[in-house]
Short mmCIF file of C-alpha atoms in Angstrom, two decimals:
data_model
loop_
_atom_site.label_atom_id
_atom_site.label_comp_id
_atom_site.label_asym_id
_atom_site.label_seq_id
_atom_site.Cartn_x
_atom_site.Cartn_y
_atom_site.Cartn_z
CA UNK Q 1087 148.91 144.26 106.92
CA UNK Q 1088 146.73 144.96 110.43
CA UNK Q 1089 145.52 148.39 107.97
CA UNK Q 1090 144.45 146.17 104.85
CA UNK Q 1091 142.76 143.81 107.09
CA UNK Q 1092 140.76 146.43 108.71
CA UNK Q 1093 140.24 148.21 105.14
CA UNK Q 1094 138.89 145.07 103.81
CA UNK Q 1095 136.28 143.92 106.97
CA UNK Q 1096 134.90 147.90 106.83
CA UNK Q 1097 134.46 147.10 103.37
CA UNK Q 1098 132.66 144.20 103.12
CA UNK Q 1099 130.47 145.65 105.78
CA UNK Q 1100 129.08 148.53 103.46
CA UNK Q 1101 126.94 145.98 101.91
CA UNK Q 1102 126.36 143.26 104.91
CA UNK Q 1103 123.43 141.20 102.89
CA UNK Q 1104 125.45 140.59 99.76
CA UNK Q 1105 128.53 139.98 101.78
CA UNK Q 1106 126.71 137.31 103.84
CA UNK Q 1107 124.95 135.44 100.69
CA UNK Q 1108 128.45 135.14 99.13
CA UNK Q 1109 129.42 133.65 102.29
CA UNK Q 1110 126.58 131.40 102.20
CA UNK Q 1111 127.16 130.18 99.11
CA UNK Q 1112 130.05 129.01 99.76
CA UNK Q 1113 129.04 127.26 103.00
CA UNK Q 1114 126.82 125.86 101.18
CA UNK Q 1115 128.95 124.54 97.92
CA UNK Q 1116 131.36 123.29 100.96
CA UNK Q 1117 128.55 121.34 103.18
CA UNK Q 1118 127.31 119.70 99.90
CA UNK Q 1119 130.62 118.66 99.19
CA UNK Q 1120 130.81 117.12 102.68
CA UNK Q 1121 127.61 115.54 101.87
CA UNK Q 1122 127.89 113.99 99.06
CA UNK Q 1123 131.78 112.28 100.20
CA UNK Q 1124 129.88 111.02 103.27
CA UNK Q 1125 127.46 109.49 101.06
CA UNK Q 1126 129.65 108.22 98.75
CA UNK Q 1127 132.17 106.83 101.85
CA UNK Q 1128 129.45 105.43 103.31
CA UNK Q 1129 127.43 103.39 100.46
CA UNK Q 1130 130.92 102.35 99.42
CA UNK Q 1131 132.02 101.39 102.23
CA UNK Q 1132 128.57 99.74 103.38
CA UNK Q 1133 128.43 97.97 99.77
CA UNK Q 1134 131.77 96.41 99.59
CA UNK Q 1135 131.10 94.91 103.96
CA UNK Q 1136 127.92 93.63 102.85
CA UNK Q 1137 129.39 91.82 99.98
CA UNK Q 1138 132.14 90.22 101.91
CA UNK Q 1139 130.04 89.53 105.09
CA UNK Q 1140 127.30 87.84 103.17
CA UNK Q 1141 128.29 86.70 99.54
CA UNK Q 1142 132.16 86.27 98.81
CA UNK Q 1143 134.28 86.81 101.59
CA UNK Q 1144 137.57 87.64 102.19
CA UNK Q 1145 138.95 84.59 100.50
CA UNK Q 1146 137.31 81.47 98.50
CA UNK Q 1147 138.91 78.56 97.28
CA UNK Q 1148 137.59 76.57 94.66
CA UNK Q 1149 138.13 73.78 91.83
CA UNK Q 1150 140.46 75.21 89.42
CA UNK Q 1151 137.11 74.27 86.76
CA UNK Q 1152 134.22 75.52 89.00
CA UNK Q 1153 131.98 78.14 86.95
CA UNK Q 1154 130.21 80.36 89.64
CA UNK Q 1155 127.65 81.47 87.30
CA UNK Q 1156 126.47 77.63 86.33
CA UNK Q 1157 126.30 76.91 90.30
CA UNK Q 1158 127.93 73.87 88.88
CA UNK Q 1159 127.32 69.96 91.24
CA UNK Q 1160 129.35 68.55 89.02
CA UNK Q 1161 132.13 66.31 91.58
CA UNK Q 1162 134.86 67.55 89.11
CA UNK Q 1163 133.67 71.05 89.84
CA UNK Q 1164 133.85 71.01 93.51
CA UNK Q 1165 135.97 71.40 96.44
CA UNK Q 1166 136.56 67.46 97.81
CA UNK Q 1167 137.34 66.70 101.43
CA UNK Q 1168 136.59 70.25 102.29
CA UNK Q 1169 136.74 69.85 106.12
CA UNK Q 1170 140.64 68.98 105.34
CA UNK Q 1171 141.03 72.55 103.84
CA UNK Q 1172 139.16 74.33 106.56
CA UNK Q 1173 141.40 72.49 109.42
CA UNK Q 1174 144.45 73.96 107.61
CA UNK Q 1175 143.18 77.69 106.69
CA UNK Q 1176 141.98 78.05 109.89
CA UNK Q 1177 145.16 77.63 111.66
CA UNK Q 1178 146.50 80.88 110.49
CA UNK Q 1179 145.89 83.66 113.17
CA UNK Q 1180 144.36 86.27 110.97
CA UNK Q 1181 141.48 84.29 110.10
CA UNK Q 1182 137.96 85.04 111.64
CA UNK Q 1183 136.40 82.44 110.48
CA UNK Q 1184 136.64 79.33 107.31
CA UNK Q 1185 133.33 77.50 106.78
CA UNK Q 1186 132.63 75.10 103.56
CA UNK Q 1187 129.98 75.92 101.32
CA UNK Q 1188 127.26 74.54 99.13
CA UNK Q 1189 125.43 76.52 96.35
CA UNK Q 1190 122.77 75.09 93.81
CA UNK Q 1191 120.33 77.03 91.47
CA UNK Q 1192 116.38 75.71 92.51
CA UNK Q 1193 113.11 77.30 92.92
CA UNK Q 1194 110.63 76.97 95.67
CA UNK Q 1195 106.75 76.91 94.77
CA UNK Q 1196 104.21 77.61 96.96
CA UNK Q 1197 100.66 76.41 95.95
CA UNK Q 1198 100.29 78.63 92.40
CA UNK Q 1199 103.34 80.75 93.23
CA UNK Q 1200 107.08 80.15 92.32
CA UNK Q 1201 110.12 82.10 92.18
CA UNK Q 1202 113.79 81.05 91.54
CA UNK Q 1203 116.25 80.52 94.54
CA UNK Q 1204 119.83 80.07 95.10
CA UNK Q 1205 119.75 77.07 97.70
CA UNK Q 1206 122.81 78.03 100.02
CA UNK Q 1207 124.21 75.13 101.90
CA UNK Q 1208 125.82 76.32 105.41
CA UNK Q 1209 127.33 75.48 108.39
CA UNK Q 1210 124.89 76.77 110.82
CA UNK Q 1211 127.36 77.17 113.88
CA UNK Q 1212 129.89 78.65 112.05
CA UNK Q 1213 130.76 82.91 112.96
CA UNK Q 1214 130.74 82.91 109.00
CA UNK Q 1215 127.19 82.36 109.37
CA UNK Q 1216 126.34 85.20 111.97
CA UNK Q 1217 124.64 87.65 109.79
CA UNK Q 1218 122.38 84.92 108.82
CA UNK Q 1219 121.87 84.30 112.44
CA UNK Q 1220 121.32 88.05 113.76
CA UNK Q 1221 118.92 88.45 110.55
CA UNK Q 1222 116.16 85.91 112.10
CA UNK Q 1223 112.84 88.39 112.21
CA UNK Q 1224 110.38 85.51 112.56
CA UNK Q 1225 110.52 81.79 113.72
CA UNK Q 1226 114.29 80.28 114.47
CA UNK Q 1227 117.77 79.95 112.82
CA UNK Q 1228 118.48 76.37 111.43
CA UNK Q 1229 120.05 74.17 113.65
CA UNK Q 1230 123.04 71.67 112.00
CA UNK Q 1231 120.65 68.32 112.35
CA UNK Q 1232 117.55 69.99 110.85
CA UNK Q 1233 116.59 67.61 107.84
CA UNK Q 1234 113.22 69.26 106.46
CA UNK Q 1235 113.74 73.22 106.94
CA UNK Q 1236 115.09 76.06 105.96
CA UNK Q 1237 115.43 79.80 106.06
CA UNK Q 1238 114.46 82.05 103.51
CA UNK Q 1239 114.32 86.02 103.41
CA UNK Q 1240 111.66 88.40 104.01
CA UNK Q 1241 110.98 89.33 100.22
CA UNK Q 1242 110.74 86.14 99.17
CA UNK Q 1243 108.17 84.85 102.24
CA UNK Q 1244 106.23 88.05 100.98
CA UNK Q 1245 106.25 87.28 97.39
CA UNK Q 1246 105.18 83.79 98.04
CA UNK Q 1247 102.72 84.58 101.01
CA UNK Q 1248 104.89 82.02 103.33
CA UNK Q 1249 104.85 82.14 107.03
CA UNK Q 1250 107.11 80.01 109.82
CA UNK Q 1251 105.58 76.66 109.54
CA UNK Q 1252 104.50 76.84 105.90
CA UNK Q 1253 105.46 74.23 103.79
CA UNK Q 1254 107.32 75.28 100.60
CA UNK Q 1255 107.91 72.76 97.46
CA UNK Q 1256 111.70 72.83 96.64
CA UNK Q 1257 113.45 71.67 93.23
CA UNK Q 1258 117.14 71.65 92.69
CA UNK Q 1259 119.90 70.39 90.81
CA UNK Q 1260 121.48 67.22 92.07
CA UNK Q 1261 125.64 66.33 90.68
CA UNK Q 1262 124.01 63.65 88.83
CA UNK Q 1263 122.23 66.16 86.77
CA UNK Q 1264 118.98 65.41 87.96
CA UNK Q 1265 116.57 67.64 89.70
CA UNK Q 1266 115.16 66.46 93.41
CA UNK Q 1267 111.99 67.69 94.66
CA UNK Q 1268 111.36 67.67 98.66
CA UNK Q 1269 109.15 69.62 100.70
CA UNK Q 1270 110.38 71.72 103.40
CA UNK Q 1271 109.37 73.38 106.31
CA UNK Q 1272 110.06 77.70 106.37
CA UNK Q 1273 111.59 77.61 110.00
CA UNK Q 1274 112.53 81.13 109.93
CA UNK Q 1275 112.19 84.67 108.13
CA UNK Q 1276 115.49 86.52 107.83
CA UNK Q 1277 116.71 90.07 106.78
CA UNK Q 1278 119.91 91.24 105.90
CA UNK Q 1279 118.31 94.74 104.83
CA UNK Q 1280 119.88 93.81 101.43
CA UNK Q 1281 117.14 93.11 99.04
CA UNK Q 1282 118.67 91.60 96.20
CA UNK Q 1283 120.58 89.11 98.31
CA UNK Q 1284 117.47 88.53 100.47
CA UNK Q 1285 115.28 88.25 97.94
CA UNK Q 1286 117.18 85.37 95.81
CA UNK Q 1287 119.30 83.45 98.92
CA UNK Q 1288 117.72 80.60 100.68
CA UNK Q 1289 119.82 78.97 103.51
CA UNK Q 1290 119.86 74.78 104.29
CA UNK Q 1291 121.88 72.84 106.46
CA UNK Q 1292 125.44 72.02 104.79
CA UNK Q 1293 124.64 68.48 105.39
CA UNK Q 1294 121.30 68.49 104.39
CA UNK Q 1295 122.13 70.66 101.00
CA UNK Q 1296 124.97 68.11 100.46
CA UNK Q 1297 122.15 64.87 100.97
CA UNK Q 1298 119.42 66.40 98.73
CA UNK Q 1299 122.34 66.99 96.12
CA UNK Q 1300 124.07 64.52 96.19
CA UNK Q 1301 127.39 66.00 96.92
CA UNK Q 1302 128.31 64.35 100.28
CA UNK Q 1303 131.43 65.12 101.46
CA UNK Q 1304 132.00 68.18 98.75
CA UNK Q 1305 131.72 72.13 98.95
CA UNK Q 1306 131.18 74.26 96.14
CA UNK Q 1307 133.37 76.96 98.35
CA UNK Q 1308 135.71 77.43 100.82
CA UNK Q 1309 134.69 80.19 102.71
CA UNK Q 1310 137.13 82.63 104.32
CA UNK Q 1311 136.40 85.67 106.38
CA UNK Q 1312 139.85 87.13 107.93
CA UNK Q 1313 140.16 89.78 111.00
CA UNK Q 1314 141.26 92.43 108.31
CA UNK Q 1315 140.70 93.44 104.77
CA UNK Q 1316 144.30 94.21 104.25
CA UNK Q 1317 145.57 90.62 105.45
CA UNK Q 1318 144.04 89.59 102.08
CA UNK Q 1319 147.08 89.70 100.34
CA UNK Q 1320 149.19 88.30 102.58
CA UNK Q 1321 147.00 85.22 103.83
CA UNK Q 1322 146.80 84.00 99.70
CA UNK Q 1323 150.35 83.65 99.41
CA UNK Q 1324 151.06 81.88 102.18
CA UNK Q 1325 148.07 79.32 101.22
CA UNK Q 1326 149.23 76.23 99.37
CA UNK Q 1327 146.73 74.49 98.26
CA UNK Q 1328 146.74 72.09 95.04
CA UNK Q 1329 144.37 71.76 91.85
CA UNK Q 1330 142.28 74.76 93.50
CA UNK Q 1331 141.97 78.40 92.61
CA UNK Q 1332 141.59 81.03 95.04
CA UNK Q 1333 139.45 84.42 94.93
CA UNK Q 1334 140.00 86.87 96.81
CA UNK Q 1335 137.04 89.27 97.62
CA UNK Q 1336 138.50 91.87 94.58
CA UNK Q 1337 137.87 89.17 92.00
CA UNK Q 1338 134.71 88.22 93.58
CA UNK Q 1339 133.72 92.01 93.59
CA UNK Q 1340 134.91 92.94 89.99
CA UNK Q 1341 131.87 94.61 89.24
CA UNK Q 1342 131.75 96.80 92.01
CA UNK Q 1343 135.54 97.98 92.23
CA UNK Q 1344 134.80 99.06 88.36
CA UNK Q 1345 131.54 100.77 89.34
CA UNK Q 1346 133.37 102.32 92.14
CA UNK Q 1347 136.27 103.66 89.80
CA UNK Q 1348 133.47 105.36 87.61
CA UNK Q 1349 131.44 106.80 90.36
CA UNK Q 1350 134.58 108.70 91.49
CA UNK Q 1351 135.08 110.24 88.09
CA UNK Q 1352 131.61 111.31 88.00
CA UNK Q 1353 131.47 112.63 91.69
CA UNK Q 1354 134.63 114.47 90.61
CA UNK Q 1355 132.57 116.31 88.01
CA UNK Q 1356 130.05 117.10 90.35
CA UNK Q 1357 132.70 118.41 92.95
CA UNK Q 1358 133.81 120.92 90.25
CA UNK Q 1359 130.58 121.74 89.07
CA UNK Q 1360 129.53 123.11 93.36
CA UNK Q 1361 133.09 124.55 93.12
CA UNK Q 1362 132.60 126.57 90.18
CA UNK Q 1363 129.12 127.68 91.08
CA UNK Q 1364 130.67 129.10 94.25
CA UNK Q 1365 133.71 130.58 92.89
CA UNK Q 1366 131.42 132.68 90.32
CA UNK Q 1367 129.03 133.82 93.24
CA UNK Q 1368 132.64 135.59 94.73
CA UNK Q 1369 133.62 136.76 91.70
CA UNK Q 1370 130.69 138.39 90.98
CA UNK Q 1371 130.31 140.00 94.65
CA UNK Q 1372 133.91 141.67 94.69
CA UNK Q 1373 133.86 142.57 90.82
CA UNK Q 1374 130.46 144.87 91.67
CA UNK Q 1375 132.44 146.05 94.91
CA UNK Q 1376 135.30 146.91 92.41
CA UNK Q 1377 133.00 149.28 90.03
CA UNK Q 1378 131.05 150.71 93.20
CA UNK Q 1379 134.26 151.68 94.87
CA UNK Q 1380 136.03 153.31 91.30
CA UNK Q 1381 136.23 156.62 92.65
CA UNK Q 1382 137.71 155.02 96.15
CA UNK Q 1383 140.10 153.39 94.47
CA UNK Q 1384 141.58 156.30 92.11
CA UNK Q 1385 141.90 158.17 95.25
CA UNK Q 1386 143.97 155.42 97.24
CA UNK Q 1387 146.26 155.64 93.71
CA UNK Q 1388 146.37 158.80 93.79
CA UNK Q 1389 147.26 159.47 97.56
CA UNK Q 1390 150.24 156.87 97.01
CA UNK Q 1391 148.81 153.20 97.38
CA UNK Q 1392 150.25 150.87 95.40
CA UNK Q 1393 148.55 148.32 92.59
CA UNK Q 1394 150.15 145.48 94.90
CA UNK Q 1395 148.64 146.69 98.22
CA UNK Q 1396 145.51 147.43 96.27
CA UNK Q 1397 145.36 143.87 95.73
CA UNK Q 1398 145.74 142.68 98.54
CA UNK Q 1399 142.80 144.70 99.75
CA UNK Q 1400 140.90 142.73 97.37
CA UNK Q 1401 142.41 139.36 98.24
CA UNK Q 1402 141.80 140.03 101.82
CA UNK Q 1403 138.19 140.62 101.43
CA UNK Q 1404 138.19 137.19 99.03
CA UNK Q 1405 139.92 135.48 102.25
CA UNK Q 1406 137.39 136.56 104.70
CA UNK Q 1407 134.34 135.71 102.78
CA UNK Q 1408 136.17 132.20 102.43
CA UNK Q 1409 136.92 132.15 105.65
CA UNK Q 1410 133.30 132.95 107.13
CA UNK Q 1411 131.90 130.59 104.18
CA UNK Q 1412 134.36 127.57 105.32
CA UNK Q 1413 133.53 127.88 108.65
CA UNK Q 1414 129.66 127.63 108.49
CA UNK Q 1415 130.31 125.14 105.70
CA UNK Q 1416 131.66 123.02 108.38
CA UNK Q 1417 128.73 123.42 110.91
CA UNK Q 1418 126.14 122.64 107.84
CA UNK Q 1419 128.33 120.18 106.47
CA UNK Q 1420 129.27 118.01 109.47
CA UNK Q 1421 125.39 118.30 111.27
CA UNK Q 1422 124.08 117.19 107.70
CA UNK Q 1423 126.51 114.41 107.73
CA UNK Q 1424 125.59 113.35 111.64
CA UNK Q 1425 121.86 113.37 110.88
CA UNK Q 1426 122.27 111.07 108.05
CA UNK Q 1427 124.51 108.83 109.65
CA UNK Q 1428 122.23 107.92 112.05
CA UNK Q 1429 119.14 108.14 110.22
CA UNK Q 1430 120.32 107.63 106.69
CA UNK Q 1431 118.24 107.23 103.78
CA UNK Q 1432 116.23 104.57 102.61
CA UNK Q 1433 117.14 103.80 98.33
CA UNK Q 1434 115.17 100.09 98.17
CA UNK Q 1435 115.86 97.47 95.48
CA UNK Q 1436 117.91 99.34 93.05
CA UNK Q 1437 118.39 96.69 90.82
CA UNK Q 1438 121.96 96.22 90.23
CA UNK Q 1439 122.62 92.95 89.25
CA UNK Q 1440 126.05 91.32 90.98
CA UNK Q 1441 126.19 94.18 93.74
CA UNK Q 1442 124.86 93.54 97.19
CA UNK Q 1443 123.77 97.06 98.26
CA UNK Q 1444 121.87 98.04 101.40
CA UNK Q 1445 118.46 99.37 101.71
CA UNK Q 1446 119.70 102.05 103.73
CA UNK Q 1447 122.89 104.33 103.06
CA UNK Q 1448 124.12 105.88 106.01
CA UNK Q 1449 126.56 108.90 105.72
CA UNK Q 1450 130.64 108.16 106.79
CA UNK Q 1451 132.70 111.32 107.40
CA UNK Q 1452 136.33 110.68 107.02
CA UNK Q 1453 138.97 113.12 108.24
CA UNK Q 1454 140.77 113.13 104.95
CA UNK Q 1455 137.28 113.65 103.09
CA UNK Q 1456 137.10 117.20 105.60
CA UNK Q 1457 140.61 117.88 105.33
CA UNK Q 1458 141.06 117.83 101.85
CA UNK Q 1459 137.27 119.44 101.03
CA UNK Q 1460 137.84 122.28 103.19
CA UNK Q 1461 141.27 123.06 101.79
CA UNK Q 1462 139.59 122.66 98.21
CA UNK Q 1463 136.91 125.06 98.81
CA UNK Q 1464 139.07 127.81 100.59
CA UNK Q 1465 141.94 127.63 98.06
CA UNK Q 1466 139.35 127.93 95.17
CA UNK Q 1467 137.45 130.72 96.54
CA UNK Q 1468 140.92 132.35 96.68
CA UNK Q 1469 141.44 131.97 93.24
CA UNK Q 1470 137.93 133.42 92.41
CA UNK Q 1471 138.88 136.79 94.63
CA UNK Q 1472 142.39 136.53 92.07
CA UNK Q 1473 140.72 138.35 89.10
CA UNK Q 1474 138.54 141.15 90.61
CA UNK Q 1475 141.84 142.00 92.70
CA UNK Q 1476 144.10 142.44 89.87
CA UNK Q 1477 141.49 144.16 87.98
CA UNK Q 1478 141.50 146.75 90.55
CA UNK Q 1479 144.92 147.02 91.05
CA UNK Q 1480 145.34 147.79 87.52
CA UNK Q 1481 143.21 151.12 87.48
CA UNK Q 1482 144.59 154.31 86.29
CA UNK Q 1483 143.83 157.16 89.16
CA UNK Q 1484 143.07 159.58 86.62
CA UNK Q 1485 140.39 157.32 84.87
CA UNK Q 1486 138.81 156.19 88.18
CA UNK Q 1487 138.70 159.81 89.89
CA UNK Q 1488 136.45 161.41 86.58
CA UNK Q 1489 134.33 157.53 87.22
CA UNK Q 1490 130.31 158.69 88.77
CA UNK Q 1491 129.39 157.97 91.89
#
């Protein structure tokens, strides 16, 4: 075995440039690989924390009739006595945090501008409320006793040229089915590097929200953030709570666990696509060392080696150029992967209605993502070595000895 090794690293020397671009191209196949599962891990990952940090949660409960979509006032429709509920839920030990919630649909107007708001109603002390509170850029965070202000994100102050201490006209739904006009002061700017949620969320007071509304004592939400994502389960069934439903952050999420099913069937596609691209760049190498070396290989027939050991020749030059491929794979791979996860990349506002993605993507390299890439990529270049190999194992000495050189 110590022979064929040798045979094959001579070998592949004879031609050192083509040896090292097959190489490369599978480092290469293997680092984008890397890439693009970091990517992927990371905007998935990112997407799904954002969502349950800022919009749904871990957990909501809710009036068994309350339509999320019609940000319904509606007494029926809401979550009575909420403070009750939160005294309860947040007795069990693997909850973070449980804060009550208002929501109403509005829009704010500034002088000849206007743009449509969801008027969030929060408890402005509550850890639930902390990204809110870390997301201040300019002015201050609401306070629990602030009666005229509020807090509205960045895009928003931009698209309606506000600045802390601007006034802002605000119109809302009441339960009555009325709409209430006050004016407000902005008290502060905040950023949750999310657009769409930034651009669309405005925060008040929960008692304030409730007054303006006319909802006192009532929550649209219950609020639940819980020390783990995969307490979830376990925390719902041992709530009991009566004439309420209860969300978890799946249902909340619907629309991005089925966009996250189809993105892996697409990335799969890609992944065999790289693969592929690779494997042909290996087959290609070793089938033009096959027809250089015909006469070399009639002779090792014809001085006694067997088709099995010729082979393995073959399949031992296939392992080393997957070998040398894998391992700089893994240096351009994992650097790529560092740079982007502290960097990443900025993608914007892309539009996606119901998702609460980023700006910024930053890369997340998994062990199992490296593991299971690195074994992919080796195994298939492998496989790509398989058909040269045979092909030269099956040559008849006296054909390949009367072959030109």
């Amino acid at each position: 075995m110590i022979q064929i090794l040798k045979m094959a690293f001579r070998d592949l020397g004879r031609n050192r440039r083509r040896s090292f671009f097959s190489a490369l191209a599978v480092a290469i196949g293997l680092a984008l690989l890397i890439l693009m599962a970091s990517v992927i891990e990371g905007e998935m990952g990112s997407a799904i924390e954002s969502a349950i940090q800022l919009q749904s949660g871990h957990i909501q409960i809710r009036s068994s009739t309350y339509d999320e979509n019609k940000s319904s006032l509606k007494w029926e429709d809401l979550v009575a006595n909420p403070d009750e509920i939160v005294t309860q839920i947040a007795a069990f030990d693997q909850v973070k945090a449980v804060t009550p919630r208002l929501y109403a649909s509005g829009f704010l107007s500034s002088g000849t501008q206007s743009a449509g708001a969801r008027i969030t109603g929060i408890d402005p002390l509550s850890p639930a409320s902390a990204p809110y509170r870390e997301g201040v850029i300019l002015g201050s965070y609401l306070s629990s006793d602030d009666r005229d202000a509020l807090l509205i994100g960045k895009p928003m102050a931009e698209k309606l040229s506000l600045k802390v201490g601007d006034s802002v006209g605000l119109s809302l739904n009441t339960a009555d089915g009325d709409v209430q006009e006050e004016t407000f002061t902005v008290k502060g700017i905040y950023t949750t590097n999310t657009y769409g949620f930034d651009s669309a969320t405005v925060f008040l007071p929960l008692a304030k929200a409730q007054a303006v509304t006319r909802t006192e004592n009532h929550a649209s939400t219950i609020f639940v953030l819980l020390k783990d994502t995969a307490q979830t389960d376990a925390v719902v069934k041992a709530l009991h709570v009566s004439n309420l439903q209860i969300k978890t952050w799946k249902d909340l999420n619907a629309l991005f666990v089925d966009y996250e099913a189809m993105a892996q069937s697409y990335i799969a596609i890609f992944y065999m696509i790289i693969l592929a691209i690779s494997a042909s760049v290996i087959i290609n190498t070793l089938i033009m060392s096959v027809y250089e070396r015909t006469r070399e290989i009639g002779i090792l027939s014809a001085i006694g080696m067997r088709g099995g050991r010729i082979m393995m020749l073959f399949l031992a030059e296939s392992s080393m150029l997957a070998i040398g491929g894998v391992f700089m794979g893994l240096i351009f791979g994992v650097l790529g992967t560092l740079y982007f996860n502290v960097n990443g990349f900025y993608i914007g506002n892309m539009g996606l209605s119901g998702m609460v993605i980023t700006d910024t993507i930053y890369a997340k390299l998994t062990m199992d993502n490296l593991v299971s890439l690195t074994i992919m990529t080796f195994v298939v270049t492998m496989l790509a070595g398989l058909y040269p190999a045979v092909m030269a194992s099956r040559m008849q000495p006296v054909a390949a000895l009367r072959a030109e050189k």
